[in-house]
XYZ file of C-alpha atoms in Angstrom:
708
model
C -79.962 -27.748 -3.890
C -77.409 -30.055 -2.819
C -73.905 -28.953 -2.279
C -72.598 -30.964 -5.657
C -75.026 -29.004 -7.596
C -74.156 -25.838 -6.043
C -70.457 -26.531 -6.471
C -70.710 -26.975 -10.278
C -72.848 -23.781 -10.686
C -70.072 -21.919 -9.235
C -67.260 -23.513 -11.225
C -69.204 -22.997 -14.584
C -69.940 -19.564 -13.481
C -66.304 -18.704 -13.785
C -66.212 -16.708 -16.934
C -69.149 -14.421 -15.324
C -66.936 -14.065 -12.316
C -63.921 -13.048 -14.343
C -65.717 -10.357 -16.294
C -66.948 -8.852 -12.991
C -63.534 -8.504 -11.467
C -61.273 -7.786 -14.280
C -61.297 -6.641 -18.013
C -61.426 -8.910 -20.834
C -59.539 -8.490 -24.266
C -60.650 -10.975 -26.887
C -60.046 -14.371 -25.634
C -57.660 -13.136 -22.881
C -58.078 -11.479 -19.337
C -55.974 -9.001 -17.543
C -54.916 -11.069 -14.664
C -56.810 -10.020 -11.444
C -53.796 -11.447 -9.322
C -50.464 -10.287 -11.016
C -52.082 -7.495 -13.347
C -50.597 -8.979 -16.357
C -52.097 -7.083 -19.284
C -51.385 -3.546 -17.677
C -47.840 -3.242 -18.546
C -46.415 -1.285 -21.444
C -47.129 -4.085 -23.918
C -50.829 -4.306 -22.773
C -50.737 -7.931 -23.464
C -52.950 -9.977 -20.916
C -51.792 -13.323 -20.043
C -55.029 -15.057 -18.431
C -57.002 -17.356 -20.168
C -59.670 -20.096 -19.879
C -59.314 -23.607 -20.407
C -61.674 -26.488 -19.971
C -61.521 -30.011 -18.477
C -64.572 -31.886 -19.465
C -67.449 -28.900 -19.105
C -65.705 -27.310 -16.052
C -63.724 -24.254 -16.724
C -60.603 -23.183 -15.289
C -58.487 -19.991 -15.339
C -54.807 -20.030 -16.107
C -52.219 -16.994 -16.061
C -49.266 -17.510 -18.006
C -47.550 -14.633 -16.158
C -47.950 -15.701 -12.449
C -48.613 -19.454 -13.349
C -51.621 -19.294 -11.346
C -54.362 -22.032 -12.458
C -57.609 -23.034 -10.747
C -61.343 -23.129 -10.567
C -63.639 -20.476 -9.539
C -63.341 -21.400 -5.884
C -59.566 -21.116 -6.144
C -59.757 -17.936 -7.731
C -61.865 -16.377 -5.295
C -59.490 -17.637 -2.453
C -56.611 -16.100 -4.144
C -58.242 -12.658 -4.998
C -59.823 -11.959 -1.649
C -57.068 -13.846 0.527
C -59.495 -16.388 2.163
C -58.946 -19.735 3.628
C -60.615 -22.786 1.724
C -63.645 -22.962 3.830
C -64.424 -19.155 3.845
C -63.797 -19.155 0.010
C -66.609 -21.701 -0.480
C -68.883 -19.694 1.661
C -68.004 -16.447 -0.281
C -68.479 -18.289 -3.508
C -71.946 -19.475 -2.826
C -72.680 -15.979 -1.652
C -71.538 -14.521 -4.962
C -73.822 -16.756 -6.785
C -76.592 -16.385 -4.512
C -76.701 -19.981 -3.750
C -77.712 -22.077 -0.586
C -76.687 -25.662 -0.532
C -78.426 -27.915 1.546
C -76.733 -29.163 4.859
C -77.037 -32.176 6.887
C -76.264 -32.207 10.484
C -73.220 -34.031 11.525
C -75.168 -36.585 13.894
C -76.859 -38.006 10.698
C -73.976 -39.343 9.080
C -74.174 -42.745 7.565
C -71.827 -45.398 8.319
C -69.465 -46.458 5.322
C -68.521 -50.161 4.964
C -64.647 -50.598 5.627
C -64.407 -52.384 2.341
C -62.628 -55.736 1.292
C -59.403 -56.260 2.903
C -58.176 -58.238 0.260
C -59.493 -56.212 -2.692
C -59.584 -52.408 -3.268
C -60.746 -49.760 -1.009
C -61.721 -47.339 -3.580
C -65.537 -47.552 -3.007
C -65.124 -47.358 0.700
C -62.944 -44.065 0.099
C -65.466 -42.541 -1.919
C -68.274 -43.277 0.624
C -66.011 -41.827 3.332
C -65.269 -38.944 1.339
C -68.852 -38.073 0.814
C -69.486 -38.259 4.534
C -66.548 -35.887 5.383
C -68.302 -33.432 2.827
C -71.546 -33.678 4.440
C -70.444 -33.378 7.850
C -68.123 -30.306 7.072
C -70.733 -28.612 5.399
C -72.722 -28.579 8.713
C -69.731 -26.611 10.193
C -70.050 -28.318 13.738
C -69.177 -31.594 15.412
C -66.136 -33.697 16.647
C -64.755 -33.837 13.082
C -64.902 -30.396 12.080
C -63.398 -29.178 15.647
C -60.657 -32.078 15.163
C -59.621 -30.557 12.005
C -59.792 -27.180 13.249
C -57.644 -28.245 16.252
C -54.820 -29.443 13.677
C -55.104 -26.251 11.729
C -56.650 -27.911 8.543
C -59.440 -26.953 6.584
C -62.004 -29.463 5.464
C -61.242 -28.112 1.705
C -57.797 -29.366 2.123
C -59.013 -32.867 3.340
C -61.388 -32.816 0.429
C -58.475 -32.065 -2.056
C -56.572 -35.259 -0.826
C -59.812 -37.527 -0.871
C -59.599 -37.837 2.760
C -62.780 -39.141 4.149
C -64.454 -39.858 7.520
C -65.782 -42.975 9.225
C -67.717 -42.370 12.551
C -67.783 -46.000 13.226
C -64.559 -47.387 12.055
C -63.559 -51.019 12.893
C -60.224 -52.493 11.547
C -60.554 -54.790 8.698
C -57.297 -56.429 9.759
C -58.724 -56.873 13.505
C -61.912 -58.351 12.049
C -60.244 -60.927 9.778
C -58.103 -62.128 12.681
C -61.297 -62.595 14.880
C -60.142 -60.032 17.303
C -62.861 -58.301 19.500
C -63.027 -54.566 18.256
C -64.803 -51.591 19.102
C -65.923 -48.808 16.664
C -64.247 -45.571 16.617
C -64.388 -42.170 14.941
C -61.530 -42.061 12.225
C -60.228 -39.890 9.516
C -59.532 -42.188 6.545
C -56.406 -40.978 4.901
C -55.769 -42.978 1.363
C -52.526 -43.873 0.649
C -53.174 -46.168 -2.456
C -56.044 -48.103 -3.542
C -54.876 -51.088 -0.988
C -53.869 -48.852 2.031
C -54.884 -46.203 4.084
C -54.264 -44.584 7.674
C -57.057 -44.617 10.035
C -56.559 -41.536 12.323
C -58.659 -41.331 15.495
C -60.168 -37.781 16.130
C -60.500 -38.663 20.010
C -57.579 -37.488 21.660
C -57.998 -40.120 24.457
C -57.787 -43.119 21.837
C -54.833 -45.347 22.792
C -54.304 -46.166 19.219
C -54.479 -42.873 17.514
C -52.958 -44.126 14.185
C -53.313 -47.404 12.708
C -52.427 -48.559 9.065
C -54.582 -50.910 6.880
C -52.871 -52.600 4.123
C -49.170 -52.665 3.390
C -48.681 -49.004 3.761
C -46.979 -46.480 1.440
C -46.254 -42.959 0.827
C -48.781 -40.047 1.345
C -49.269 -38.070 -1.905
C -46.990 -40.254 -4.052
C -47.918 -38.674 -7.268
C -45.883 -35.571 -6.146
C -43.021 -37.534 -7.401
C -43.908 -36.331 -10.920
C -44.240 -32.861 -9.937
C -42.324 -29.872 -11.686
C -42.050 -27.920 -8.289
C -39.920 -28.624 -5.448
C -41.019 -31.320 -3.164
C -41.160 -31.159 0.650
C -40.336 -34.744 2.349
C -42.120 -34.735 5.751
C -42.719 -37.664 8.178
C -46.496 -37.582 8.897
C -49.787 -37.048 6.994
C -50.914 -34.102 9.011
C -47.562 -32.640 8.540
C -47.963 -32.719 4.668
C -51.735 -31.582 5.355
C -50.274 -28.642 7.042
C -48.126 -27.722 4.228
C -51.104 -28.294 1.591
C -53.212 -26.035 3.803
C -50.979 -23.130 3.163
C -50.421 -23.712 -0.470
C -48.111 -26.546 -0.958
C -50.372 -28.288 -3.427
C -48.262 -28.831 -6.761
C -48.997 -25.675 -8.500
C -52.275 -24.562 -7.165
C -50.887 -21.236 -5.888
C -51.710 -19.905 -2.653
C -49.613 -17.455 -0.510
C -47.424 -17.330 -3.497
C -46.187 -20.801 -3.045
C -45.404 -23.241 -5.819
C -44.417 -26.528 -4.309
C -45.622 -30.080 -3.385
C -45.315 -32.456 -0.644
C -44.773 -36.165 0.168
C -45.337 -37.647 3.861
C -43.125 -40.910 4.441
C -45.841 -41.898 6.995
C -43.118 -43.911 8.928
C -39.366 -43.133 9.194
C -38.563 -46.731 7.895
C -40.685 -45.625 4.750
C -37.585 -43.553 3.489
C -36.700 -46.754 1.779
C -39.935 -46.682 -0.434
C -38.874 -43.109 -1.352
C -35.454 -44.152 -2.310
C -36.738 -47.123 -4.374
C -39.275 -44.902 -6.206
C -36.474 -42.417 -7.022
C -34.276 -45.180 -8.190
C -36.543 -45.538 -11.169
C -37.674 -41.969 -11.882
C -35.656 -38.789 -10.834
C -37.604 -35.862 -9.580
C -37.716 -32.805 -11.758
C -36.786 -30.412 -8.996
C -34.978 -30.448 -5.553
C -36.544 -32.566 -2.757
C -36.630 -30.504 0.668
C -36.054 -32.749 3.699
C -38.041 -31.530 6.459
C -38.455 -34.383 8.989
C -39.595 -34.073 12.661
C -37.044 -32.345 15.089
C -36.377 -35.482 16.992
C -33.775 -38.128 17.251
C -35.766 -40.572 14.771
C -36.357 -37.610 12.461
C -32.582 -36.582 12.438
C -31.265 -40.211 11.839
C -33.856 -40.724 8.897
C -32.817 -37.453 7.539
C -29.062 -38.596 7.414
C -29.959 -41.962 5.909
C -32.214 -40.366 3.254
C -30.005 -37.907 2.291
C -27.060 -40.267 1.807
C -29.350 -42.355 -0.165
C -30.200 -39.375 -2.439
C -26.608 -38.481 -3.009
C -25.972 -42.175 -4.201
C -29.032 -41.774 -6.650
C -27.479 -38.224 -7.597
C -30.795 -36.612 -6.687
C -30.634 -32.972 -5.755
C -31.757 -32.220 -2.186
C -31.742 -29.754 0.599
C -32.159 -30.230 4.292
C -34.328 -27.295 5.896
C -35.789 -26.891 9.345
C -39.559 -25.498 8.561
C -40.665 -26.462 11.960
C -38.480 -24.032 13.748
C -38.420 -24.780 17.630
C -41.374 -27.263 17.209
C -41.500 -30.899 16.816
C -42.949 -31.058 13.193
C -44.518 -28.885 10.517
C -48.047 -29.625 12.021
C -47.090 -28.212 15.547
C -45.425 -25.115 13.840
C -48.589 -24.439 11.806
C -50.786 -24.699 14.809
C -48.589 -22.381 17.100
C -47.706 -19.794 14.417
C -49.457 -19.988 11.090
C -48.106 -16.600 9.808
C -44.556 -17.511 10.906
C -44.781 -21.039 9.285
C -45.892 -19.549 6.044
C -42.935 -17.269 6.055
C -40.531 -19.994 6.941
C -42.098 -22.024 4.164
C -41.692 -19.297 1.581
C -38.255 -18.444 2.596
C -37.218 -21.908 2.268
C -38.468 -22.149 -1.106
C -36.865 -18.897 -2.087
C -33.692 -20.290 -1.039
C -33.988 -23.770 -2.757
C -34.911 -21.839 -6.125
C -31.826 -19.910 -5.848
C -29.858 -23.078 -5.675
C -28.817 -22.487 -2.033
C -29.156 -26.374 -0.869
C -27.999 -27.635 2.249
C -26.868 -30.947 1.976
C -26.033 -33.581 4.821
C -22.117 -33.211 4.396
C -22.334 -29.596 5.567
C -24.426 -30.435 8.582
C -21.792 -32.098 10.946
C -23.610 -31.246 14.140
C -26.862 -33.410 12.929
C -24.923 -36.411 12.305
C -22.779 -36.035 15.365
C -25.636 -35.853 17.637
C -26.562 -39.200 16.847
C -25.523 -42.620 18.049
C -24.471 -45.433 16.092
C -27.695 -47.221 16.713
C -29.538 -44.087 15.582
C -27.717 -44.579 12.165
C -27.990 -48.107 11.550
C -30.870 -49.549 13.241
C -32.879 -50.314 9.889
C -30.036 -50.180 7.519
C -30.443 -52.287 4.330
C -28.560 -55.644 5.069
C -26.149 -55.160 2.082
C -25.316 -51.811 3.395
C -23.576 -53.281 6.314
C -22.171 -56.547 4.892
C -18.320 -56.681 4.489
C -16.224 -58.842 2.252
C -12.619 -60.403 2.446
C -9.993 -59.131 0.181
C -10.215 -62.362 -1.599
C -13.848 -61.884 -2.493
C -12.833 -58.708 -4.368
C -9.829 -60.132 -6.208
C -11.256 -60.850 -9.461
C -12.904 -57.107 -9.705
C -9.272 -56.112 -8.795
C -7.836 -58.017 -11.857
C -10.626 -56.524 -13.942
C -9.490 -53.084 -12.704
C -5.951 -53.493 -13.700
C -6.869 -54.825 -17.128
C -9.097 -52.141 -17.894
C -6.480 -49.484 -16.916
C -4.500 -50.616 -20.071
C -6.784 -48.533 -22.178
C -7.511 -45.803 -19.498
C -5.790 -42.569 -20.926
C -3.121 -40.633 -19.335
C -3.942 -36.769 -19.982
C -1.160 -34.889 -20.791
C -0.684 -31.369 -19.393
C 0.729 -29.847 -22.434
C 3.793 -29.481 -20.337
C 6.740 -32.027 -20.928
C 8.418 -31.686 -17.578
C 5.241 -31.439 -15.658
C 3.899 -34.648 -17.326
C 7.179 -36.512 -16.454
C 6.798 -35.517 -12.901
C 3.125 -36.481 -12.864
C 4.084 -40.128 -14.311
C 3.134 -39.356 -17.848
C 0.319 -36.526 -17.115
C -2.961 -36.503 -15.413
C -4.733 -39.489 -13.633
C -7.774 -39.619 -11.886
C -7.558 -38.139 -8.593
C -7.811 -34.518 -6.807
C -4.846 -32.061 -7.689
C -4.688 -28.873 -5.764
C -2.459 -25.992 -6.947
C -1.754 -23.289 -4.486
C -0.326 -19.936 -4.876
C -0.185 -16.383 -3.435
C -2.515 -13.724 -4.996
C -1.636 -12.261 -8.345
C 1.084 -14.745 -9.261
C -0.643 -15.994 -12.465
C -2.405 -19.222 -11.271
C -5.411 -18.694 -13.319
C -3.380 -17.884 -16.271
C -1.454 -21.169 -15.466
C -4.456 -23.443 -15.010
C -6.228 -21.977 -18.170
C -3.338 -22.702 -20.256
C -3.153 -26.423 -19.042
C -6.887 -26.508 -19.648
C -6.628 -25.211 -23.325
C -3.524 -27.718 -23.903
C -5.936 -30.592 -22.578
C -8.732 -29.334 -24.804
C -6.564 -29.254 -27.840
C -6.079 -32.815 -27.451
C -9.957 -33.439 -28.036
C -10.454 -34.111 -24.213
C -13.193 -32.075 -22.677
C -12.653 -29.608 -19.845
C -15.092 -28.263 -17.513
C -13.734 -24.947 -16.071
C -15.635 -23.617 -12.831
C -14.745 -20.023 -12.951
C -16.038 -18.532 -9.463
C -14.373 -15.044 -9.777
C -13.600 -14.386 -13.585
C -16.259 -13.924 -16.278
C -16.268 -16.254 -19.201
C -15.280 -13.554 -21.440
C -12.198 -12.805 -19.512
C -10.951 -16.143 -19.608
C -11.780 -16.345 -23.360
C -9.734 -13.021 -23.837
C -6.733 -14.533 -22.038
C -6.613 -17.240 -24.340
C -6.876 -15.278 -27.270
C -4.409 -12.891 -25.957
C -1.941 -15.822 -25.506
C -2.419 -17.085 -28.873
C -1.928 -13.475 -30.559
C 1.541 -13.745 -28.732
C 2.309 -17.273 -29.870
C 1.199 -16.778 -33.531
C 2.687 -13.269 -33.755
C 5.625 -12.622 -36.461
C 5.993 -9.242 -34.516
C 5.379 -9.155 -30.981
C 4.233 -5.489 -30.909
C 1.114 -7.020 -32.652
C -0.032 -9.260 -29.989
C -2.720 -8.135 -27.810
C -3.550 -7.972 -23.928
C -6.594 -8.939 -22.507
C -8.015 -5.388 -22.529
C -6.715 -5.055 -26.316
C -9.001 -8.226 -27.040
C -11.919 -7.156 -25.056
C -12.206 -3.321 -25.919
C -14.098 -3.349 -29.272
C -13.340 0.619 -29.807
C -9.639 -0.160 -30.273
C -10.290 -2.295 -33.236
C -10.855 0.421 -35.458
C -7.304 1.784 -35.081
C -5.641 -1.773 -35.307
C -3.477 -2.188 -38.324
C -4.257 -4.957 -40.885
C -1.559 -7.065 -39.434
C -2.963 -6.689 -36.038
C -6.609 -7.625 -37.405
C -5.313 -10.517 -39.067
C -3.612 -11.721 -36.013
C -6.652 -11.664 -34.043
C -8.722 -13.601 -36.571
C -5.868 -16.040 -36.544
C -6.039 -16.408 -32.970
C -9.879 -16.503 -33.095
C -9.527 -19.376 -35.725
C -7.070 -21.462 -33.564
C -9.043 -20.898 -30.663
C -12.279 -22.375 -32.362
C -10.343 -25.543 -33.093
C -10.251 -26.751 -29.564
C -12.797 -24.266 -27.756
C -15.650 -26.936 -28.605
C -13.964 -29.143 -25.960
C -13.903 -26.299 -23.333
C -16.739 -25.520 -21.088
C -16.644 -22.477 -18.644
C -19.427 -22.448 -16.058
C -19.496 -18.927 -14.451
C -20.337 -18.603 -10.907
C -22.418 -15.845 -9.174
C -21.946 -17.102 -5.549
C -24.332 -20.046 -6.106
C -21.963 -22.813 -7.180
C -20.532 -25.176 -4.404
C -19.380 -28.616 -4.541
C -22.678 -30.175 -4.761
C -23.393 -28.060 -7.887
C -20.068 -29.001 -9.376
C -21.003 -32.886 -8.820
C -24.439 -32.479 -10.337
C -22.990 -30.594 -13.428
C -20.301 -33.272 -14.003
C -22.706 -36.091 -13.499
C -25.194 -34.499 -15.993
C -22.239 -33.984 -18.682
C -21.205 -37.529 -18.300
C -24.644 -39.011 -18.548
C -25.459 -36.699 -21.703
C -22.290 -37.127 -23.513
C -20.680 -40.460 -22.391
C -17.439 -38.522 -21.900
C -15.324 -38.080 -18.837
C -14.068 -34.519 -18.639
C -11.172 -32.988 -16.513
C -12.609 -30.660 -13.939
C -11.085 -27.446 -13.037
C -12.351 -25.233 -10.046
C -11.031 -21.603 -9.929
C -10.916 -21.400 -7.005
C -11.660 -23.331 -3.822
C -12.174 -21.194 -1.239
C -14.941 -19.146 -3.052
C -17.196 -22.311 -3.621
C -20.458 -21.484 -2.216
C -20.419 -22.590 1.409
C -22.428 -25.776 2.025
C -23.617 -24.320 5.500
C -23.427 -20.772 5.802
C -23.297 -21.126 9.744
C -20.071 -23.341 9.544
C -16.621 -21.615 9.562
C -14.572 -20.832 6.447
C -12.203 -23.973 7.421
C -15.048 -26.191 7.778
C -16.784 -25.262 4.526
C -13.328 -25.680 2.581
C -12.739 -28.997 4.233
C -16.221 -30.141 3.295
C -15.510 -28.873 -0.555
C -12.153 -30.544 -0.541
C -13.741 -34.104 0.666
C -16.429 -33.700 -1.951
C -14.257 -32.971 -4.747
C -12.131 -35.795 -3.826
C -15.068 -38.261 -3.754
C -16.057 -36.626 -7.355
C -12.640 -37.594 -8.821
C -13.030 -41.197 -7.180
C -16.631 -41.867 -8.037
C -16.375 -40.459 -11.815
C -12.799 -41.629 -12.212
C -11.576 -38.394 -13.431
C -8.913 -35.763 -12.711
C -10.451 -32.627 -10.716
C -7.898 -29.522 -10.324
C -8.564 -27.048 -7.663
C -6.756 -23.720 -7.349
C -6.173 -22.710 -3.779
C -5.401 -19.421 -2.580
C -2.667 -18.892 0.327
C -2.820 -16.414 3.138
C -0.520 -13.378 3.432
C 1.722 -15.409 5.705
C 3.050 -17.348 2.826
C 3.884 -14.419 0.589
C 7.772 -14.204 1.773
C 8.056 -18.089 2.610
C 9.293 -20.692 0.298
C 6.056 -22.803 -0.476
C 5.668 -25.980 1.361
C 2.844 -28.182 2.770
C 2.732 -25.835 5.805
C 0.981 -23.198 3.384
C -2.081 -25.663 3.459
C -2.314 -26.273 7.034
C -5.188 -23.624 7.264
C -7.291 -26.550 5.809
C -6.196 -30.023 6.934
C -8.537 -31.548 4.222
C -6.294 -30.168 1.397
C -3.271 -31.579 2.827
C -4.464 -35.108 3.565
C -7.137 -35.414 0.938
C -5.578 -34.288 -2.161
C -3.564 -36.999 -4.322
C -1.178 -34.174 -5.648
C -0.458 -30.863 -4.054
C 1.572 -28.620 -6.285
C 2.767 -24.970 -5.261
C 3.720 -22.052 -7.470
C 5.969 -19.292 -6.231
C 8.411 -16.799 -7.501
C 11.681 -18.344 -8.297
C 14.269 -16.725 -5.633
C 16.238 -19.849 -5.219
C 17.246 -20.590 -1.654
C 16.852 -17.063 -0.373
C 14.160 -15.859 1.633
C 12.353 -13.023 -0.220
C 11.094 -9.577 1.351
C 7.887 -7.695 0.500
C 9.903 -5.513 -1.584
C 11.547 -8.732 -3.521
C 7.741 -9.804 -4.029
C 6.906 -6.526 -5.474
C 9.808 -6.192 -7.703
C 9.226 -9.771 -9.049
C 5.734 -8.572 -9.897
C 6.972 -5.909 -12.143
C 9.239 -8.282 -14.253
C 8.500 -9.443 -17.749
C 8.915 -12.336 -18.024
C 8.462 -13.115 -14.390
C 10.364 -16.210 -13.065
C 8.147 -18.834 -11.573
C 8.948 -22.140 -9.784
C 6.302 -24.958 -9.766
C 7.071 -27.542 -6.829
C 5.633 -31.016 -6.287
C 4.814 -30.893 -2.706
C 2.659 -34.072 -2.398
C 2.318 -36.696 -4.816
C 0.520 -39.774 -3.411
C 1.642 -42.367 -5.960
C 4.981 -40.615 -7.068
C 7.861 -38.667 -5.810
C 7.783 -35.219 -4.275
C 10.122 -32.353 -3.983
C 11.049 -31.919 -7.628
C 10.609 -28.380 -9.229
C 10.078 -26.973 -12.669
C 11.022 -23.634 -13.733
C 8.773 -21.124 -15.801
C 8.954 -17.900 -17.370
C 5.547 -16.200 -17.171
C 4.641 -13.416 -19.400
C 1.930 -11.714 -17.810
C 0.876 -9.212 -20.339
C -0.091 -12.249 -22.693
C -0.891 -14.741 -19.920
C 1.593 -17.152 -21.434
C 3.805 -19.659 -19.215
C 6.751 -21.331 -20.665
C 8.903 -23.966 -19.309
C 12.605 -23.133 -18.931
C 14.532 -26.343 -19.255
C 17.960 -25.400 -18.137
C 16.814 -24.279 -14.685
C 14.506 -27.041 -13.811
C 15.665 -29.679 -11.277
C 17.780 -32.378 -12.655
C 14.987 -35.035 -11.736
C 12.589 -33.129 -14.114
C 14.840 -33.206 -16.851
C 15.986 -36.762 -16.185
C 12.411 -37.924 -16.370
C 11.555 -35.930 -19.355
C 14.674 -37.193 -21.091
C 13.606 -40.808 -20.302
C 10.501 -40.156 -21.902
C 12.493 -39.683 -25.252
C 12.097 -35.839 -25.345
C 15.151 -34.179 -27.107
C 15.974 -31.669 -24.338
C 18.761 -30.041 -26.303
C 16.622 -29.532 -29.575
C 13.858 -27.948 -27.570
C 16.461 -25.703 -25.809
C 18.291 -24.512 -29.042
C 14.991 -24.156 -30.784
C 13.124 -22.436 -28.216
C 11.901 -19.334 -30.251
C 10.333 -21.614 -32.901
C 8.771 -23.827 -30.294
C 7.205 -20.819 -28.778
C 5.192 -20.354 -31.806
C 4.128 -23.666 -32.215
C 3.422 -24.532 -28.703
C 0.726 -27.078 -27.998
C -2.035 -24.964 -26.892
């Protein structure tokens, strides 16, 4: 019996093997891997399906799927080669074997045509020699940590007397050598010498390509490595696009050359991956430089990725596999755990990586258009078009008349940072701004990294009960809104008021999107959410981050300042690239509690001061006096609290002006107090044709119909 016949018998014996090792219930099986079917429900998730006449096992609980050989390897924890031997023993089979020195020489194929038939012959040769279990080929694969089954999985073949078709076509004198034939596509392959003394160990035939390009369609995270043997190293421990081994669900692509990062970017330009890419190139200057260029290209394409060193102290994944297989498996599993949890490490967080590289490292093979420059005259028409387009570009009202006046009509595209000490009411303030923008029909994406969505919703409903109440005693606090037990004791007027508030909220809530953070939202996730929203809806939102300092760090090893600076720079770029307003709340340290707010309060992060377009400070209104700690505590006990907003920086406008507010903390409501605001704020508001006197004399009425 030859090996192909024996393999077929084992595969078709899957039902027999399953019934031997586990329990069958109707058409389903209790999973021998995860035990699905032994739980309280008693519903098994394992079943058999067919591809042609070959049965395969699939568990819908642990997501394993494979043939008899795969299942035996997983159940008994065997390496692929051992799983084959165990399977043949299980079914009492003894396949014929052929000594390695009887291998036939495949034809190297037609240089101008397809190599497909050549690949088939080489693959059969590899299988025959691998079954013998001895010889130079088997020893070479073993020395690289790669099993013959892994090579077979990728249709890798063996040519004991390989001669380069390209060299032959050019009439060069060549000598045969023992080579692994690693297909890249039907017209290109890598010929890898198995003799370590060979002076040309790795030669390409054809134009070249990515290894395992099909993984671009994978549902799982895809490792991007440099060499074919790096990819095979990952495949050998289970990175095979869903063929689960060692609890690993992932896939892999090898660039085959650092210059091939362009091929990958070009492929991704036409088809985005379904899961993040994991960049794990070699630990050398060439690998680092390629990582930088590839990461920057992925960011331009808005492709999710993470940079992870799975090689540890070794040069590449294959060296890591050979040196410490168990450690390598553990590192890969931990990397996948982090990536699947959304903890992605991007290039902007790895300053040391790029800092170690010279300019030559970074631009040695940049695309020509990436380093071309134009004179200003070349961009003059585009500049005129930009100005023309701005005619229809909306200026977004904040809902506060004086604030809009100081901001030249409202919000424009750019990065706005609002800073205040703890417990001043900055979240309530910016939430009210968000609601007032949403009421205009403009979408708002609110990233709440501290408060829950229900807390924010309750703040809004509380504010609305205050604004629409005939009797202030009927208005509800956040706790009064959220605590369902209290509702049974509410009067009819209170319940009606809550219903009115809910109805008013529903009128604009459809324009408000609250994204809760659970420690996993960083600047990159913000970018992705916003980009996806714009792509899906065609609308440009106002983006709010509450708050800046608790965005997930891009690099856990970096300092808080470095991570904050990185987040600010990315948010600024987001506002520029998407042409939208981005508002970030920033906390201030305790040193600023008793000092008048100024640019100095933001010095802890240089990026906030220099990268923001508008910098706004909120503080208690003490006039020119310097408050004490006791003063601060006393102000917090007041209702309403006197709050001052100051424009500390305005890249395209005037700074130093202020607006006075009354803040009602019980109901999360901020009200502009016109008479105490700066003369400039009132002047600008008046020039915008707002009737200041009418607004002041009719203040109570306006409170009830305020633009929410």
